[in-house]
C-alpha positions as a LaTeX table, in Angstrom:
\begin{tabular}{lrrr}
\hline
Residue & $x$ (\AA) & $y$ (\AA) & $z$ (\AA) \\
\hline
Met1 & 73.36 & 4.89 & 132.40 \\
Asn2 & 75.38 & 2.41 & 130.36 \\
Asn3 & 78.61 & 4.11 & 131.49 \\
Val4 & 77.64 & 3.57 & 135.15 \\
Lys5 & 77.01 & $-0.08$ & 134.61 \\
Arg6 & 80.28 & $-0.47$ & 132.76 \\
Ser7 & 82.14 & 1.15 & 135.68 \\
Glu8 & 80.58 & $-1.28$ & 138.06 \\
Ile9 & 81.58 & $-4.18$ & 135.87 \\
Thr10 & 85.13 & $-2.82$ & 135.57 \\
Glu11 & 85.41 & $-2.57$ & 139.34 \\
Val12 & 84.27 & $-6.16$ & 139.63 \\
Ile13 & 86.95 & $-7.28$ & 137.18 \\
Tyr14 & 89.59 & $-5.21$ & 139.00 \\
Asp15 & 88.70 & $-6.84$ & 142.31 \\
Asp16 & 88.93 & $-10.24$ & 140.72 \\
Val17 & 92.40 & $-9.47$ & 139.36 \\
Met18 & 93.60 & $-8.34$ & 142.77 \\
Leu19 & 92.24 & $-11.48$ & 144.22 \\
Met20 & 94.22 & $-13.46$ & 141.70 \\
Thr21 & 97.41 & $-11.62$ & 142.71 \\
Glu22 & 96.85 & $-12.36$ & 146.39 \\
Thr23 & 96.39 & $-16.00$ & 145.71 \\
Val24 & 99.52 & $-16.63$ & 143.65 \\
Glu25 & 100.52 & $-19.44$ & 145.96 \\
Met26 & 97.33 & $-21.25$ & 145.15 \\
Asp27 & 97.77 & $-24.34$ & 143.18 \\
Arg28 & 97.54 & $-24.41$ & 139.45 \\
Gly29 & 94.14 & $-25.91$ & 139.46 \\
Glu30 & 92.78 & $-23.14$ & 141.59 \\
Arg31 & 94.30 & $-20.48$ & 139.28 \\
Val32 & 92.77 & $-22.05$ & 136.28 \\
Glu33 & 89.44 & $-22.05$ & 138.01 \\
Met34 & 89.80 & $-18.35$ & 138.83 \\
Met35 & 90.67 & $-17.53$ & 135.22 \\
Val36 & 87.57 & $-19.32$ & 134.09 \\
Asp37 & 85.59 & $-17.21$ & 136.53 \\
Ile38 & 87.14 & $-14.05$ & 135.12 \\
Tyr39 & 86.25 & $-15.04$ & 131.58 \\
Asp40 & 82.76 & $-15.85$ & 132.70 \\
Ser41 & 82.47 & $-12.44$ & 134.31 \\
Ala42 & 83.65 & $-10.77$ & 131.11 \\
Asp43 & 81.11 & $-12.73$ & 129.08 \\
Thr44 & 78.47 & $-11.70$ & 131.58 \\
Val45 & 79.36 & $-8.05$ & 131.08 \\
Arg46 & 79.22 & $-8.36$ & 127.28 \\
His47 & 75.88 & $-10.11$ & 127.39 \\
His48 & 74.61 & $-7.42$ & 129.75 \\
Asp49 & 75.69 & $-4.66$ & 127.36 \\
Leu50 & 74.08 & $-6.46$ & 124.43 \\
Arg51 & 70.81 & $-6.86$ & 126.32 \\
Thr52 & 70.94 & $-3.20$ & 127.28 \\
Asn53 & 71.46 & $-2.12$ & 123.64 \\
Glu54 & 68.71 & $-4.43$ & 122.49 \\
Arg55 & 66.39 & $-2.96$ & 125.13 \\
His56 & 66.97 & 0.64 & 123.91 \\
Gln57 & 66.89 & $-0.04$ & 120.17 \\
Pro58 & 63.19 & $-1.05$ & 120.12 \\
Leu59 & 62.35 & 2.25 & 121.85 \\
Gln60 & 63.94 & 4.21 & 119.00 \\
His61 & 62.15 & 2.07 & 116.41 \\
Thr62 & 58.82 & 2.48 & 118.23 \\
Gly63 & 59.11 & 6.29 & 118.12 \\
Ser64 & 59.74 & 6.30 & 114.38 \\
Val65 & 56.74 & 4.05 & 113.79 \\
Ser66 & 54.56 & 6.34 & 115.90 \\
Val67 & 55.55 & 9.38 & 113.78 \\
Lys68 & 54.83 & 7.45 & 110.59 \\
Asn69 & 51.47 & 6.36 & 111.98 \\
Arg70 & 50.54 & 9.98 & 112.78 \\
Lys71 & 51.48 & 11.04 & 109.24 \\
His72 & 49.41 & 8.22 & 107.81 \\
Arg73 & 46.44 & 9.20 & 109.97 \\
Ala74 & 46.74 & 12.85 & 108.89 \\
Val75 & 46.73 & 11.80 & 105.24 \\
Glu76 & 43.72 & 9.56 & 105.85 \\
Val77 & 41.84 & 12.43 & 107.58 \\
Cys78 & 42.64 & 14.77 & 104.66 \\
Leu79 & 41.45 & 12.19 & 102.17 \\
Cys80 & 38.25 & 11.69 & 104.15 \\
Leu81 & 37.62 & 15.45 & 104.21 \\
Val82 & 38.23 & 15.69 & 100.47 \\
Cys83 & 35.81 & 12.81 & 99.89 \\
Val84 & 33.18 & 14.47 & 102.08 \\
Leu85 & 33.60 & 17.77 & 100.24 \\
Leu86 & 33.38 & 16.05 & 96.86 \\
Leu87 & 30.29 & 14.13 & 97.94 \\
Thr88 & 28.68 & 17.35 & 99.21 \\
Ala89 & 29.50 & 19.14 & 95.94 \\
Val90 & 28.03 & 16.27 & 93.92 \\
Met91 & 24.86 & 16.30 & 96.01 \\
Met92 & 24.51 & 20.07 & 95.63 \\
Leu93 & 25.00 & 19.81 & 91.88 \\
Cys94 & 22.40 & 17.06 & 91.72 \\
Val95 & 19.91 & 19.20 & 93.65 \\
Tyr96 & 20.67 & 22.25 & 91.48 \\
Phe97 & 20.31 & 20.41 & 88.18 \\
Thr98 & 17.15 & 18.66 & 89.41 \\
Thr99 & 15.63 & 22.03 & 90.33 \\
Glu100 & 16.64 & 23.53 & 87.00 \\
Arg101 & 15.21 & 20.52 & 85.18 \\
Asn102 & 11.89 & 20.83 & 87.02 \\
Gln103 & 11.71 & 24.55 & 86.26 \\
Leu104 & 12.49 & 23.87 & 82.60 \\
Leu105 & 9.80 & 21.19 & 82.46 \\
Asn106 & 7.29 & 23.60 & 84.05 \\
His107 & 8.23 & 26.28 & 81.53 \\
Ile108 & 7.81 & 23.81 & 78.68 \\
Asn109 & 4.40 & 22.79 & 80.06 \\
Asn110 & 3.35 & 26.44 & 80.30 \\
Leu111 & 4.48 & 27.07 & 76.72 \\
Thr112 & 2.59 & 24.00 & 75.60 \\
Glu113 & $-0.58$ & 25.22 & 77.32 \\
Glu114 & $-0.20$ & 28.68 & 75.81 \\
Arg115 & 0.38 & 27.13 & 72.39 \\
Gln116 & $-2.76$ & 25.06 & 72.82 \\
Lys117 & $-4.74$ & 28.16 & 73.82 \\
Ile118 & $-3.42$ & 30.05 & 70.81 \\
Leu119 & $-4.33$ & 27.15 & 68.53 \\
Thr120 & $-7.81$ & 27.05 & 70.07 \\
Lys121 & $-8.26$ & 30.79 & 69.54 \\
Tyr122 & $-6.95$ & 30.45 & 66.01 \\
Glu123 & $-9.48$ & 27.71 & 65.31 \\
Gln124 & $-12.24$ & 29.86 & 66.78 \\
Ile125 & $-11.14$ & 32.76 & 64.59 \\
Leu126 & $-11.15$ & 30.49 & 61.55 \\
Ile127 & $-14.63$ & 29.27 & 62.43 \\
His128 & $-15.80$ & 32.84 & 62.96 \\
Asn129 & $-14.20$ & 33.89 & 59.70 \\
Asn130 & $-15.92$ & 31.02 & 57.91 \\
Asn131 & $-19.22$ & 32.07 & 59.47 \\
Leu132 & $-18.64$ & 35.66 & 58.34 \\
Thr133 & $-17.79$ & 34.43 & 54.87 \\
Glu134 & $-21.00$ & 32.43 & 54.81 \\
Glu135 & $-23.00$ & 35.44 & 56.06 \\
Arg136 & $-21.34$ & 37.57 & 53.43 \\
Lys137 & $-22.39$ & 35.11 & 50.76 \\
Gln138 & $-25.95$ & 35.11 & 52.09 \\
Ile139 & $-26.04$ & 38.93 & 52.14 \\
Lys140 & $-24.63$ & 39.06 & 48.63 \\
Asn141 & $-27.30$ & 36.62 & 47.49 \\
Lys142 & $-29.98$ & 38.79 & 49.10 \\
Ile143 & $-28.58$ & 41.92 & 47.46 \\
Asp144 & $-28.45$ & 40.17 & 44.11 \\
Lys145 & $-32.02$ & 39.00 & 44.56 \\
Leu146 & $-33.19$ & 42.48 & 45.51 \\
Gln147 & $-31.36$ & 43.97 & 42.59 \\
Arg148 & $-33.11$ & 41.55 & 40.26 \\
Val149 & $-36.44$ & 42.45 & 41.79 \\
Leu150 & $-35.72$ & 46.14 & 41.46 \\
Cys151 & $-34.60$ & 45.72 & 37.89 \\
Glu152 & $-37.89$ & 43.94 & 37.12 \\
Gln153 & $-39.80$ & 46.79 & 38.77 \\
Asp154 & $-37.77$ & 49.37 & 36.83 \\
Gln155 & $-38.69$ & 47.60 & 33.61 \\
Arg156 & $-42.41$ & 47.86 & 34.46 \\
Ala157 & $-42.33$ & 51.56 & 35.42 \\
Asp158 & $-40.12$ & 54.53 & 34.67 \\
Asn159 & $-41.41$ & 56.95 & 37.29 \\
Phe160 & $-39.38$ & 55.69 & 40.28 \\
Lys161 & $-35.90$ & 54.50 & 41.22 \\
Trp162 & $-34.06$ & 52.66 & 44.02 \\
Ile163 & $-30.81$ & 53.72 & 45.69 \\
Tyr164 & $-28.56$ & 51.40 & 47.71 \\
Tyr165 & $-26.83$ & 52.56 & 50.93 \\
Asn166 & $-25.41$ & 50.62 & 53.89 \\
Phe167 & $-27.32$ & 47.34 & 53.47 \\
Ser168 & $-30.59$ & 49.12 & 52.61 \\
Phe169 & $-32.43$ & 50.10 & 49.43 \\
Tyr170 & $-34.25$ & 53.45 & 49.24 \\
Tyr171 & $-37.09$ & 54.17 & 46.82 \\
Ile172 & $-37.28$ & 57.82 & 45.82 \\
Ser173 & $-40.74$ & 58.65 & 44.45 \\
Ser174 & $-41.36$ & 61.05 & 41.62 \\
Glu175 & $-45.10$ & 61.47 & 42.25 \\
Lys176 & $-46.87$ & 63.06 & 45.23 \\
Lys177 & $-49.31$ & 61.62 & 47.76 \\
Ile178 & $-50.55$ & 62.31 & 51.30 \\
Trp179 & $-48.57$ & 60.71 & 54.12 \\
Gly180 & $-50.96$ & 57.75 & 54.61 \\
Asp181 & $-51.09$ & 56.91 & 50.89 \\
Ser182 & $-47.34$ & 57.24 & 50.63 \\
Arg183 & $-46.89$ & 54.60 & 53.32 \\
Gln184 & $-49.39$ & 52.33 & 51.59 \\
Asp185 & $-47.39$ & 52.60 & 48.37 \\
Cys186 & $-44.17$ & 51.65 & 50.20 \\
Arg187 & $-45.83$ & 48.55 & 51.65 \\
Gln188 & $-46.97$ & 47.44 & 48.23 \\
Arg189 & $-43.33$ & 47.56 & 47.17 \\
Gly190 & $-42.21$ & 45.34 & 50.05 \\
Ala191 & $-40.84$ & 48.29 & 52.03 \\
Asp192 & $-42.09$ & 51.09 & 54.33 \\
Leu193 & $-41.55$ & 54.80 & 54.86 \\
Val194 & $-37.93$ & 55.41 & 55.84 \\
Ile195 & $-36.83$ & 55.20 & 59.50 \\
Ile196 & $-33.54$ & 56.99 & 60.19 \\
Tyr197 & $-31.16$ & 55.28 & 62.62 \\
Ser198 & $-27.97$ & 57.35 & 62.47 \\
Lys199 & $-26.50$ & 60.75 & 61.68 \\
Glu200 & $-24.71$ & 59.25 & 58.67 \\
Glu201 & $-28.00$ & 58.01 & 57.24 \\
Gln202 & $-29.58$ & 61.43 & 57.86 \\
Glu203 & $-26.76$ & 63.16 & 55.99 \\
Phe204 & $-27.09$ & 60.67 & 53.12 \\
Leu205 & $-30.85$ & 61.37 & 52.76 \\
Gln206 & $-30.34$ & 65.13 & 53.00 \\
Lys207 & $-28.10$ & 64.88 & 49.96 \\
Val208 & $-30.72$ & 62.75 & 48.20 \\
Ala209 & $-33.46$ & 65.30 & 48.95 \\
Gly210 & $-31.52$ & 68.17 & 47.38 \\
Asn211 & $-33.94$ & 71.05 & 46.77 \\
Asp212 & $-37.03$ & 68.85 & 47.18 \\
Val213 & $-39.01$ & 67.55 & 50.22 \\
Phe214 & $-40.10$ & 63.97 & 51.03 \\
Trp215 & $-42.34$ & 62.26 & 53.55 \\
Ile216 & $-40.46$ & 60.03 & 56.07 \\
Gly217 & $-41.83$ & 57.46 & 58.52 \\
Leu218 & $-42.25$ & 59.90 & 61.43 \\
Ser219 & $-45.56$ & 61.35 & 62.64 \\
Lys220 & $-47.05$ & 63.03 & 65.68 \\
Thr221 & $-50.11$ & 61.67 & 67.42 \\
Glu222 & $-51.33$ & 63.21 & 70.70 \\
Lys223 & $-48.32$ & 65.54 & 70.68 \\
Val224 & $-45.83$ & 62.64 & 70.66 \\
Trp225 & $-43.48$ & 62.00 & 67.70 \\
Lys226 & $-43.10$ & 58.34 & 66.86 \\
Trp227 & $-41.63$ & 56.26 & 64.08 \\
Ile228 & $-43.84$ & 53.91 & 62.12 \\
Asp229 & $-42.54$ & 50.95 & 64.20 \\
Gly230 & $-43.97$ & 52.58 & 67.33 \\
Thr231 & $-40.70$ & 53.80 & 68.91 \\
Thr232 & $-40.45$ & 57.35 & 70.24 \\
Ile233 & $-37.68$ & 59.48 & 68.78 \\
Thr234 & $-34.72$ & 60.01 & 71.10 \\
Lys235 & $-32.77$ & 62.25 & 68.78 \\
Gly236 & $-34.12$ & 64.46 & 66.01 \\
Tyr237 & $-32.59$ & 66.35 & 63.12 \\
Trp238 & $-35.04$ & 69.23 & 62.97 \\
Arg239 & $-34.31$ & 72.28 & 60.83 \\
Tyr240 & $-36.05$ & 74.48 & 63.38 \\
Gln241 & $-38.13$ & 74.00 & 66.55 \\
Tyr242 & $-41.31$ & 72.29 & 65.50 \\
Gly243 & $-44.70$ & 73.30 & 66.85 \\
Ser244 & $-48.22$ & 73.65 & 65.51 \\
Ser245 & $-51.81$ & 73.93 & 66.55 \\
Tyr246 & $-52.77$ & 71.00 & 64.34 \\
Ser247 & $-53.26$ & 67.73 & 66.17 \\
Asp248 & $-51.81$ & 65.44 & 63.50 \\
Tyr249 & $-48.49$ & 66.27 & 61.87 \\
Cys250 & $-45.96$ & 64.35 & 59.84 \\
Ala251 & $-42.24$ & 64.90 & 59.21 \\
Leu252 & $-40.60$ & 65.91 & 55.95 \\
Met253 & $-37.00$ & 65.39 & 54.86 \\
Thr254 & $-35.21$ & 68.43 & 53.42 \\
Ser255 & $-31.63$ & 69.19 & 52.52 \\
Ser256 & $-31.21$ & 71.06 & 55.82 \\
Gly257 & $-33.13$ & 68.78 & 58.22 \\
Trp258 & $-36.66$ & 67.82 & 59.21 \\
Val259 & $-39.74$ & 70.01 & 59.09 \\
Asp260 & $-43.26$ & 69.28 & 60.27 \\
Lys261 & $-46.31$ & 69.59 & 58.04 \\
Ala262 & $-49.93$ & 68.52 & 58.06 \\
Cys263 & $-50.17$ & 64.93 & 56.92 \\
Tyr264 & $-52.92$ & 65.58 & 54.33 \\
Phe265 & $-50.63$ & 67.49 & 51.93 \\
Ser266 & $-49.58$ & 65.66 & 48.79 \\
Ile267 & $-45.76$ & 65.35 & 48.80 \\
Lys268 & $-43.15$ & 62.95 & 47.45 \\
Trp269 & $-41.95$ & 60.20 & 49.77 \\
Ile270 & $-38.98$ & 57.85 & 50.49 \\
Cys271 & $-39.40$ & 54.13 & 51.07 \\
Lys272 & $-36.79$ & 51.89 & 52.69 \\
Arg273 & $-36.13$ & 48.16 & 52.43 \\
Thr274 & $-33.45$ & 46.94 & 54.87 \\
Ile275 & $-31.29$ & 43.85 & 54.41 \\
Leu276 & $-29.53$ & 44.14 & 57.80 \\
Lys277 & $-30.79$ & 46.46 & 60.50 \\
Pro278 & $-27.98$ & 48.90 & 61.44 \\
Leu279 & $-27.18$ & 49.99 & 64.99 \\
Ile280 & $-28.93$ & 53.15 & 66.20 \\
Thr281 & $-26.44$ & 55.97 & 66.89 \\
\hline
\end{tabular}
């Protein structure tokens, strides 16, 4: 486009020169005036070219600035995205560590509660153990007292003895009496005819009986066998099936089990004084 304009300007100058040639006969003043016009035209052309160059140069500068602005905007967008990602990561870490902290606190609270429960149970066990120790002392005192009583009785008479087994004392007589008198003798000694509560106790008394027989606290009235405390037997240790035509019968302890016999026979007997009543088995 600049070349076109320059051609036009050149043509204008050429026409002016031709005009100068045709007007040679003009006076000097007129020629000078024409030369001034030519110089003015040349200056006009130069100023036109300068304005044209100045008009195009800002366009080139504007394009470069636009590219730089786009680069700057891209960098700003990337930085914003990085900041958003970092902020999101920080928030997620905060949530994660807060959750972990809460779970840890809950676990610590649970452990504290369990520890408190264990301490409470331990204190209860200690209290129970102390109570057992106190009961043991009381039982020991009772045993010692009974032993002193029995020793005093042994010093007054030589025809009887006491045997200790499982929190009970058993008096084994050496004389013979009917069942009713035997029970009366036991009561005078602070005891009663023996009541058997377990198989282990039965086996113990069978060994004590040996080859002898002894009255025990079991009798039959109106065909029903009852202990001296009024309870009906639920389990017996009979040597053979009992049965008799006599209305009143009493039980004897032997080395092989119980036998029934008329209560008016004179036989040895076993008394029992219990410190703690054992469970019936």
